[in-house]
mmCIF file of C-alpha atoms in Angstrom:
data_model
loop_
_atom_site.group_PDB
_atom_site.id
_atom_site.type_symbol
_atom_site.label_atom_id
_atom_site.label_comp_id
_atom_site.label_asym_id
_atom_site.label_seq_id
_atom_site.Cartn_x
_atom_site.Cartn_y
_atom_site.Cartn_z
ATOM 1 C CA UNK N 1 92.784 -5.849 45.782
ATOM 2 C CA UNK N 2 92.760 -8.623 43.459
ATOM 3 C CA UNK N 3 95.406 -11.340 44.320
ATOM 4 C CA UNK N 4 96.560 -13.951 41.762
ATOM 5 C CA UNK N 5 94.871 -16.884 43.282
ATOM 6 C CA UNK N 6 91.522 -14.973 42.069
ATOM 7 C CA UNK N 7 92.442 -14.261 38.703
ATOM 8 C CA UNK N 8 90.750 -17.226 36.772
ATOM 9 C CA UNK N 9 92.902 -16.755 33.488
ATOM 10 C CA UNK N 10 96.096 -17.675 35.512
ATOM 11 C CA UNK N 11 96.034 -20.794 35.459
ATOM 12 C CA UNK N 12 97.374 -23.053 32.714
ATOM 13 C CA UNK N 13 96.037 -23.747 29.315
ATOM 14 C CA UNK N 14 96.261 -22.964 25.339
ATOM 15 C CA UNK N 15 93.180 -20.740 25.299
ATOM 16 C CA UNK N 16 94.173 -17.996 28.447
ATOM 17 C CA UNK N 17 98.186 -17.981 26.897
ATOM 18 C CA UNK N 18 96.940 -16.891 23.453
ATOM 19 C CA UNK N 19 94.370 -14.666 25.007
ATOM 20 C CA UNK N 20 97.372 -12.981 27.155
ATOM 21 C CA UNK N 21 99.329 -13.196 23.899
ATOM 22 C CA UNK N 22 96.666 -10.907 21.531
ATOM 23 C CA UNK N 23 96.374 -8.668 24.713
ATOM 24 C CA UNK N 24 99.884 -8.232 24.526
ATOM 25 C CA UNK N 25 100.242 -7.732 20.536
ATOM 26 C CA UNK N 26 97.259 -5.202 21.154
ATOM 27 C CA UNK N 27 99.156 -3.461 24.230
ATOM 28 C CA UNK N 28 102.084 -3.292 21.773
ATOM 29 C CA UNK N 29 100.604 -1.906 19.272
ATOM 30 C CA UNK N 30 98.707 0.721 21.512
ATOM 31 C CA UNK N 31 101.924 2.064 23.031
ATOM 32 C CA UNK N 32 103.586 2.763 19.417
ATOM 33 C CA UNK N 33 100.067 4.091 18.026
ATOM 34 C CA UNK N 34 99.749 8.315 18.077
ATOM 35 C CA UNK N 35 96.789 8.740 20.035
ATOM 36 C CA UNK N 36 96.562 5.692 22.369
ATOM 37 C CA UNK N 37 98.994 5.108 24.986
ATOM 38 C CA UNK N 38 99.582 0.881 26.122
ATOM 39 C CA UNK N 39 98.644 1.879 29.724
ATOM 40 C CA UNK N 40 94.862 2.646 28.212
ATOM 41 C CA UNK N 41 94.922 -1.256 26.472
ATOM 42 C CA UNK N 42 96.451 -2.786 29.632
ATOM 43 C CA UNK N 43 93.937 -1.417 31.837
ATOM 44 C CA UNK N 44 91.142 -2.119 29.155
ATOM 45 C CA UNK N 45 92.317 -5.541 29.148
ATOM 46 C CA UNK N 46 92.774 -6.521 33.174
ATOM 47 C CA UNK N 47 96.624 -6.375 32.407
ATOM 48 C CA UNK N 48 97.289 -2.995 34.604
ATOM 49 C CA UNK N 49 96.222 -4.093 37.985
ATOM 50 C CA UNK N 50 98.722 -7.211 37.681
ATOM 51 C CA UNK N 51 101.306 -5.725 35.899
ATOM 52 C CA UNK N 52 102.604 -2.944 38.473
ATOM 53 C CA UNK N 53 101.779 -5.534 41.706
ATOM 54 C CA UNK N 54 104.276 -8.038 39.377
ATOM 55 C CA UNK N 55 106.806 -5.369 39.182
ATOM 56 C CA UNK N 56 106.706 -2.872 42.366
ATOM 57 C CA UNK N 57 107.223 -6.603 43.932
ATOM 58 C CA UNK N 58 109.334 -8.440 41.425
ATOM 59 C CA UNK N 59 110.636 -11.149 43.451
ATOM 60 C CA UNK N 60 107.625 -12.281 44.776
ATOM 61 C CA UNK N 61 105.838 -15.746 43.123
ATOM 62 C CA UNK N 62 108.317 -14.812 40.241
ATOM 63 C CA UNK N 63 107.703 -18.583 38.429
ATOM 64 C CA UNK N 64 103.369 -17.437 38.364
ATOM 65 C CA UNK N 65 103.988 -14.117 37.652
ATOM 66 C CA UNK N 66 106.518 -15.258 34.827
ATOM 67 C CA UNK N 67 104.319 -17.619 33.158
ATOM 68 C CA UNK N 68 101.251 -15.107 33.695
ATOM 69 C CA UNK N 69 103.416 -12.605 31.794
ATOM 70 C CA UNK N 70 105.585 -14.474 29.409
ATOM 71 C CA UNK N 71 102.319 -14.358 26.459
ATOM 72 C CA UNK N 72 101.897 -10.842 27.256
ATOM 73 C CA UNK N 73 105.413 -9.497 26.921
ATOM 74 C CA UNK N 74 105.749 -12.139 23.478
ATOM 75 C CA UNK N 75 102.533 -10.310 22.214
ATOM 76 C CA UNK N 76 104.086 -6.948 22.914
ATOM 77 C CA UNK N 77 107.407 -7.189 21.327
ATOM 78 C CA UNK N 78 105.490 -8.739 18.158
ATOM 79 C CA UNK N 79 102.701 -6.173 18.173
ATOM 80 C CA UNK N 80 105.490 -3.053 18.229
ATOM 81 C CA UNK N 81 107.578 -4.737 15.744
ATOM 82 C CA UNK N 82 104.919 -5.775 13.014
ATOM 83 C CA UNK N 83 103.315 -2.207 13.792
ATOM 84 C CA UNK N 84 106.995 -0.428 12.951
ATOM 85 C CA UNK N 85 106.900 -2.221 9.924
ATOM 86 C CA UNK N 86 104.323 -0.551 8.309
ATOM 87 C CA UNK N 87 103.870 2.793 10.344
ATOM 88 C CA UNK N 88 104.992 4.666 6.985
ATOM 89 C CA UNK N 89 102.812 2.874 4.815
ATOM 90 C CA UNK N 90 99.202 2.147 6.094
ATOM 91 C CA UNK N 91 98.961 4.205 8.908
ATOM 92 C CA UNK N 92 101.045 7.331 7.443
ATOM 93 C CA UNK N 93 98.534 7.370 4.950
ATOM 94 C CA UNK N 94 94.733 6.270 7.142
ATOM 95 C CA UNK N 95 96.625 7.455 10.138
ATOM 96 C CA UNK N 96 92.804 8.968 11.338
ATOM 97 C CA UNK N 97 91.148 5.709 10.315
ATOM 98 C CA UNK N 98 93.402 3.059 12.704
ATOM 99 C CA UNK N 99 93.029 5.536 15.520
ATOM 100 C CA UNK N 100 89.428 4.714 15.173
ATOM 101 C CA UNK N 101 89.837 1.084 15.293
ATOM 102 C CA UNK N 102 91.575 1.415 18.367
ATOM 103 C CA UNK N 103 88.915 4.136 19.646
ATOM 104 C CA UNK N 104 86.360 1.689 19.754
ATOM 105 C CA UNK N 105 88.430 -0.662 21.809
ATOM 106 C CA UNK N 106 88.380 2.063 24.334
ATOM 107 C CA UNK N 107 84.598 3.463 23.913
ATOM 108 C CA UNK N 108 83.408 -0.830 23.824
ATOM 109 C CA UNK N 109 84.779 -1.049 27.447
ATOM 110 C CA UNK N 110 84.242 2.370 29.317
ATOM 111 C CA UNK N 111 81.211 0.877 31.172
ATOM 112 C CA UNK N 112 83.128 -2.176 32.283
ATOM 113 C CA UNK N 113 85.767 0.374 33.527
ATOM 114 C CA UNK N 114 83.578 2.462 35.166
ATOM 115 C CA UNK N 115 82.028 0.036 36.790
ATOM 116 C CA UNK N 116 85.384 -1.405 37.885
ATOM 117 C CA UNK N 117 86.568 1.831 39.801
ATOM 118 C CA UNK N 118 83.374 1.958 41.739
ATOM 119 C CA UNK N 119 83.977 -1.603 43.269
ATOM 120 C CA UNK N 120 84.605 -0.233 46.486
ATOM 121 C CA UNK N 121 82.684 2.510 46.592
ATOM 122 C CA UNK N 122 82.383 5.923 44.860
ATOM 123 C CA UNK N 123 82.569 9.703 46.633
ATOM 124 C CA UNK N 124 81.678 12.857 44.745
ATOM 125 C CA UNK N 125 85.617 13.483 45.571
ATOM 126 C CA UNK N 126 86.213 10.184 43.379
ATOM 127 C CA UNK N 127 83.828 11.702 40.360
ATOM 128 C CA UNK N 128 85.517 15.255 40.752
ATOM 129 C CA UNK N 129 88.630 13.725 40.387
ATOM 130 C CA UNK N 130 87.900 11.398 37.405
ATOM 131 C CA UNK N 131 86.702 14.974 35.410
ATOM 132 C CA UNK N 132 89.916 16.811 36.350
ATOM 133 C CA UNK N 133 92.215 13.894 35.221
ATOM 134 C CA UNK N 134 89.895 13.560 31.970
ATOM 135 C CA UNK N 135 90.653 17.820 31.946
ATOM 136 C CA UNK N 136 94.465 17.573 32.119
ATOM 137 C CA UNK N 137 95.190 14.636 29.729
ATOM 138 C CA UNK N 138 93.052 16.453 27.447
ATOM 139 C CA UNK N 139 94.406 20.103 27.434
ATOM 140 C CA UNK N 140 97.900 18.069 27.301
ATOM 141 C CA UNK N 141 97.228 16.343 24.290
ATOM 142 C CA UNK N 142 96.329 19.900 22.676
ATOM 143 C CA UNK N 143 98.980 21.863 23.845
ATOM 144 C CA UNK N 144 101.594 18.926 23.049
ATOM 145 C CA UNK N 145 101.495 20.012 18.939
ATOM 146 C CA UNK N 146 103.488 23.489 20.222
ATOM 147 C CA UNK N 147 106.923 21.635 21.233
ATOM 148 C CA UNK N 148 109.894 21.945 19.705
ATOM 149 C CA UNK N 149 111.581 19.443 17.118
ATOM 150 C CA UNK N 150 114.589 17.251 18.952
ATOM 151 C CA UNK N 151 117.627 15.942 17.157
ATOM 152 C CA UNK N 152 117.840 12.335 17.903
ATOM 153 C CA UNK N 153 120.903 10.824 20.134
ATOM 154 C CA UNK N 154 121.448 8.222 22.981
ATOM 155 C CA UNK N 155 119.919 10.557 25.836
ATOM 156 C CA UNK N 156 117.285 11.551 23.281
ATOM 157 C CA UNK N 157 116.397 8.091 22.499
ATOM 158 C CA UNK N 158 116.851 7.052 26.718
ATOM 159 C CA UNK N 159 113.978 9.834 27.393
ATOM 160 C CA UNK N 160 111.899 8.557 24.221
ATOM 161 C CA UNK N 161 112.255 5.126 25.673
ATOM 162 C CA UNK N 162 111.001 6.520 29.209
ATOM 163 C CA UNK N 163 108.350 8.405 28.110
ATOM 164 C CA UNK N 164 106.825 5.396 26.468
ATOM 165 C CA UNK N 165 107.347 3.473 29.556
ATOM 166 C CA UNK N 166 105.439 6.562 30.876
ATOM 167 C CA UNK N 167 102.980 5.528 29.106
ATOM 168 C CA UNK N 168 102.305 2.553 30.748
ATOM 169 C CA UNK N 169 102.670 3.569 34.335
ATOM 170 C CA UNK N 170 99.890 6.540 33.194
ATOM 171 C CA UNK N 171 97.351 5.162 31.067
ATOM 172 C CA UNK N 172 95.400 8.026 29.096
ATOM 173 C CA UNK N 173 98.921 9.545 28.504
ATOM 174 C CA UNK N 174 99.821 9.193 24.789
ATOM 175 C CA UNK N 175 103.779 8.956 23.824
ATOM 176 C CA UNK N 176 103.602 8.451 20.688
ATOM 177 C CA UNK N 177 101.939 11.973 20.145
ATOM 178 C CA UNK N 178 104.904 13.372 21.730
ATOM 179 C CA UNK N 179 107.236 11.444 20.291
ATOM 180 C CA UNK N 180 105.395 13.149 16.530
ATOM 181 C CA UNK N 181 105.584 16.457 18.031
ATOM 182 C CA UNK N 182 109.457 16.166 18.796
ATOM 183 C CA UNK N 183 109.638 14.936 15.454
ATOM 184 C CA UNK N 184 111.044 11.285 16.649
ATOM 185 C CA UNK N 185 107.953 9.220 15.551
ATOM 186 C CA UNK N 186 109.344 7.951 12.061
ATOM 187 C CA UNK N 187 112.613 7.673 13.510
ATOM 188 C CA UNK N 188 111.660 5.149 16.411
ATOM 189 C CA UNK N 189 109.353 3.493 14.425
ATOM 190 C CA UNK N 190 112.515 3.075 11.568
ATOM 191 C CA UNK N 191 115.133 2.284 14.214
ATOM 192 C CA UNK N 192 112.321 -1.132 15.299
ATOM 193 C CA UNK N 193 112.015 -2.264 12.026
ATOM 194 C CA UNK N 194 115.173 -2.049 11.254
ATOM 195 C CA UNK N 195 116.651 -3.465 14.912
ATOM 196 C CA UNK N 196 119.343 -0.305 15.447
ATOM 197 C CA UNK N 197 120.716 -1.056 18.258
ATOM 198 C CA UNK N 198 122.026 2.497 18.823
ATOM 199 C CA UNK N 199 118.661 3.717 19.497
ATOM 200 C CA UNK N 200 116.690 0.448 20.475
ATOM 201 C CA UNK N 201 119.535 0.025 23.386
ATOM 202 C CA UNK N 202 119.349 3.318 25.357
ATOM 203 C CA UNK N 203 115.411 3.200 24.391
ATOM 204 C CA UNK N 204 115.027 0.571 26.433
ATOM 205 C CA UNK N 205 117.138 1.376 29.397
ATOM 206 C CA UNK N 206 114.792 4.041 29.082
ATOM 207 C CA UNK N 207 111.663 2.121 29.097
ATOM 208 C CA UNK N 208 113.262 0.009 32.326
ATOM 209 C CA UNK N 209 114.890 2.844 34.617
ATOM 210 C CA UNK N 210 110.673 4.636 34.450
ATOM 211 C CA UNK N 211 109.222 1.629 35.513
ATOM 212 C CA UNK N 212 111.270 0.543 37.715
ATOM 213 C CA UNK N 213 111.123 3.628 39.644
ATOM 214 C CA UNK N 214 107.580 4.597 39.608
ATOM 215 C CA UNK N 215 105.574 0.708 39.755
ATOM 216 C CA UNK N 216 106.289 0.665 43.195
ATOM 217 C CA UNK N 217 104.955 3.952 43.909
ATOM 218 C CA UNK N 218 102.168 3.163 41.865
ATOM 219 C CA UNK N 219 100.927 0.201 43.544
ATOM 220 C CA UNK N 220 101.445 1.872 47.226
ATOM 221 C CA UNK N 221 98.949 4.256 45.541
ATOM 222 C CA UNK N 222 96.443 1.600 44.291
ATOM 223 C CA UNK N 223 96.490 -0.580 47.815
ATOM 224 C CA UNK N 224 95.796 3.034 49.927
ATOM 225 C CA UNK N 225 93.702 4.882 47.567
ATOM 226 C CA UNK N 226 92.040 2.048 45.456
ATOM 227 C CA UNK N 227 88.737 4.602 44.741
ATOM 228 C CA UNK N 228 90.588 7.820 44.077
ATOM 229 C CA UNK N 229 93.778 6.089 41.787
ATOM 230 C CA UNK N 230 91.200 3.878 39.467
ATOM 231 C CA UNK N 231 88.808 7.300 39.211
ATOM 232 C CA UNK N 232 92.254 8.985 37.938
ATOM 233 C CA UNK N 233 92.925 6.536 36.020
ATOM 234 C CA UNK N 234 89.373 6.427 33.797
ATOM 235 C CA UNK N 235 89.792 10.192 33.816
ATOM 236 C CA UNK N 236 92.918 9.533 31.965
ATOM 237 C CA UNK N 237 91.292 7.644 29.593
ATOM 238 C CA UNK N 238 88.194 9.489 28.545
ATOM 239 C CA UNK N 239 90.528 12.378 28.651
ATOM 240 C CA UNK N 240 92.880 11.064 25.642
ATOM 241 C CA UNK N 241 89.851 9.155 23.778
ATOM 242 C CA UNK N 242 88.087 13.054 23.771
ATOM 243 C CA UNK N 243 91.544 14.062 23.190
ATOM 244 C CA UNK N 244 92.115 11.817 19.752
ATOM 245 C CA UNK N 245 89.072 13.368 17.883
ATOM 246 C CA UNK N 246 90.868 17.154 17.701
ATOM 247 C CA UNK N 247 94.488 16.195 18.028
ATOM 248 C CA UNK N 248 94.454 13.299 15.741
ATOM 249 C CA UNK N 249 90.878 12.538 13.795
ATOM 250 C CA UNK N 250 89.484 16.034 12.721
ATOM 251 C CA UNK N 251 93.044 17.208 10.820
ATOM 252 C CA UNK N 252 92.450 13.810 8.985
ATOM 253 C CA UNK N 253 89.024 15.426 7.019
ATOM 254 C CA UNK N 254 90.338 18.544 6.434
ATOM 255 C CA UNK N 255 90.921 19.390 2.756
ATOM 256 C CA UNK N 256 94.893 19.254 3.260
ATOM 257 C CA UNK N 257 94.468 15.711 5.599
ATOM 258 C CA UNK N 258 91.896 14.310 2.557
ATOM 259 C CA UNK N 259 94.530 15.614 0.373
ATOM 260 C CA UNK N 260 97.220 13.215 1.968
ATOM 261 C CA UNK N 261 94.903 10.137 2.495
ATOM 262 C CA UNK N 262 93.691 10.266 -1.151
ATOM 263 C CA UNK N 263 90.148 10.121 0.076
ATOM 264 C CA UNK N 264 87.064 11.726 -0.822
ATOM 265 C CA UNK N 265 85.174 13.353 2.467
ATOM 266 C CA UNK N 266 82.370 10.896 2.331
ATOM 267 C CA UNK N 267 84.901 7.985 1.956
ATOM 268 C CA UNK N 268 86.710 8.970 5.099
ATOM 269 C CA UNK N 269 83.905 9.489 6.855
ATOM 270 C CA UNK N 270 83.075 5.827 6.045
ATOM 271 C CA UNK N 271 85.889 4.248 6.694
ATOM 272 C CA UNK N 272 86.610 6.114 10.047
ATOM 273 C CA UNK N 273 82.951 5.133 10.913
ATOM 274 C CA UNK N 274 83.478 1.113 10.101
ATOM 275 C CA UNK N 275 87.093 0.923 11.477
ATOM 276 C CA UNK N 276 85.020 2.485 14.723
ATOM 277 C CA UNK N 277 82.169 -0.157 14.762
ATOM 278 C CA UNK N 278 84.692 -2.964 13.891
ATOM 279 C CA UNK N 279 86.724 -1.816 17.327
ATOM 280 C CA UNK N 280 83.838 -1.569 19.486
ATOM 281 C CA UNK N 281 82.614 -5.254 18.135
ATOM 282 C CA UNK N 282 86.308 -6.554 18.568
ATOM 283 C CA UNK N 283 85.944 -5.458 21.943
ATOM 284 C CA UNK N 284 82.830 -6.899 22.726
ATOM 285 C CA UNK N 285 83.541 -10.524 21.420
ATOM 286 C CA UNK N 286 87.199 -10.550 22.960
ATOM 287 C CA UNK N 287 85.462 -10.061 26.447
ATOM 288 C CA UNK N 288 82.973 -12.712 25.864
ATOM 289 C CA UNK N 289 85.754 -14.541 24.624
ATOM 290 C CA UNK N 290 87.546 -14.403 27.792
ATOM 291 C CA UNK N 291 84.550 -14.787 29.914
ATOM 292 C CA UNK N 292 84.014 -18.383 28.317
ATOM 293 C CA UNK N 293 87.463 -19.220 28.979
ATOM 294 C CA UNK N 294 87.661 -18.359 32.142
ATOM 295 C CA UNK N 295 84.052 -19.369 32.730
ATOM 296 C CA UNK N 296 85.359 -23.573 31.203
#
């Protein structure tokens, strides 16, 4: 397990704090973005590991753990609000194309992950599991377009807000999709940007009340089962980036989903193709970014 005396971005200094603070606009942005989930970003980014030891043991090196998180939680608020702001404009129209942005965050740093969850060690067991977490999230995200629509209201909105927190504790697991399929998307996203209190209240009781009671769990996991929870977890994620392409990215070129994105099939393909490239450079640089600050 890593401690926090042997993470080198914790200690002080401009360049780590606005490091944290994209990470955390990013992890924002991922957990209000159909198709991604901010649990995926976080552990893309070396956020998850720290995250549920900070809070399945909250009162523990709270000042560290405060100032290690303070950038990150900034960058989150700012990345779901600024993302809310425009959900109905950009991204209801190249809805296929951002997902592919954020796609090649994910596909830039599956090696890195891999190689992470084989740190101490990897079993057949640990491979067999990885493939039948990868299964499930899948299958999920295709079944998920067959639930009913759900009338908005303060439970409604506490369950929303838990389900994204869900989102977090699982990465792979994709809210947001849900949150379309109940037909709450546009409504959460309009309720952020425009600071309703009625729903951004009880959503975030929501949000709290999940983590609270599954971090600690979570970490017991991690500390016994290091192998077998990180395998899940990559399964998770290779699950919902397989899962994106038929749930989210092949409607997009069908005549009706060119149709709706004013594009031309050749155009889409093009953009979807650069927004991918431009992710999987992104995530390239950022890491050597944040090798040579931790490295100085």
């Amino acid at each position: 397990m890593t401690t926090w005396n042997e993470r080198p971005d914790s200690r002080p200094g401009v360049g780590p704090w606005l490091i944290r603070l994209v990470k955390g606009t990013l992890v924002g942005i991922g957990a209000i973005l159909p198709g991604l989930s901010g649990g995926v970003l976080s552990v893309i980014f070396g956020l998850y590991r720290p995250l549920i030891d900070f809070l399945s043991n909250i009162t523990q090196d709270v000042g560290k753990n405060v100032r290690y998180f303070l950038p990150v939680g900034i960058g989150g608020l700012l990345g779901v609000f600024l993302f809310s702001l425009f959900v109905e404009k950009a991204f209801g129209q190249y809805a296929a194309q951002f997902v592919c942005l954020f796609l090649g965050f994910v596909i830039g740093t599956l090696p890195a992950l891999y190689r992470e969850a084989g740190l101490r060690g990897r079993t057949a067991r640990d491979r067999v599991i990885m493939v039948a977490a990868a299964a499930f999230i899948f299958f999920l995200m295709l079944m998920g377009a067959n639930l009913p629509q759900v009338t908005p209201s303060v439970a409604v909105w506490f369950f929303s807000g838990a389900l994204v927190a869900l989102g977090f504790i699982v990465p792979g697991m994709s809210p947001s999709n849900f949150l379309i399929y109940f037909g709450l998307y546009d409504k959460m996203a309009a309720g952020i940007s425009g600071l309703d209190l009625g729903m951004l209240i009880p959503f975030a009781l929501g949000m709290v009340a999940c983590i609270v009671l599954l971090s600690k769990l979570v970490a017991h996991l991690f500390e016994v089962h290091y192998s077998k929870m990180y395998h899940a977890i990559l399964g998770m994620v290779i699950g919902s980036t397989l899962g994106i392409v038929p749930s989210i990215i092949l409607p997009a070129y069908t005549p009706e989903g060119l149709a709706a994105a004013g594009l031309s099939l050749p155009l889409a393909i093009g953009f979807g193709g650069i927004m991918l490239i431009v992710g999987i450079v992104i995530s390239y640089q950022f890491s050597r970014l944040e090798a040579k600050v931790n490295h100085e």
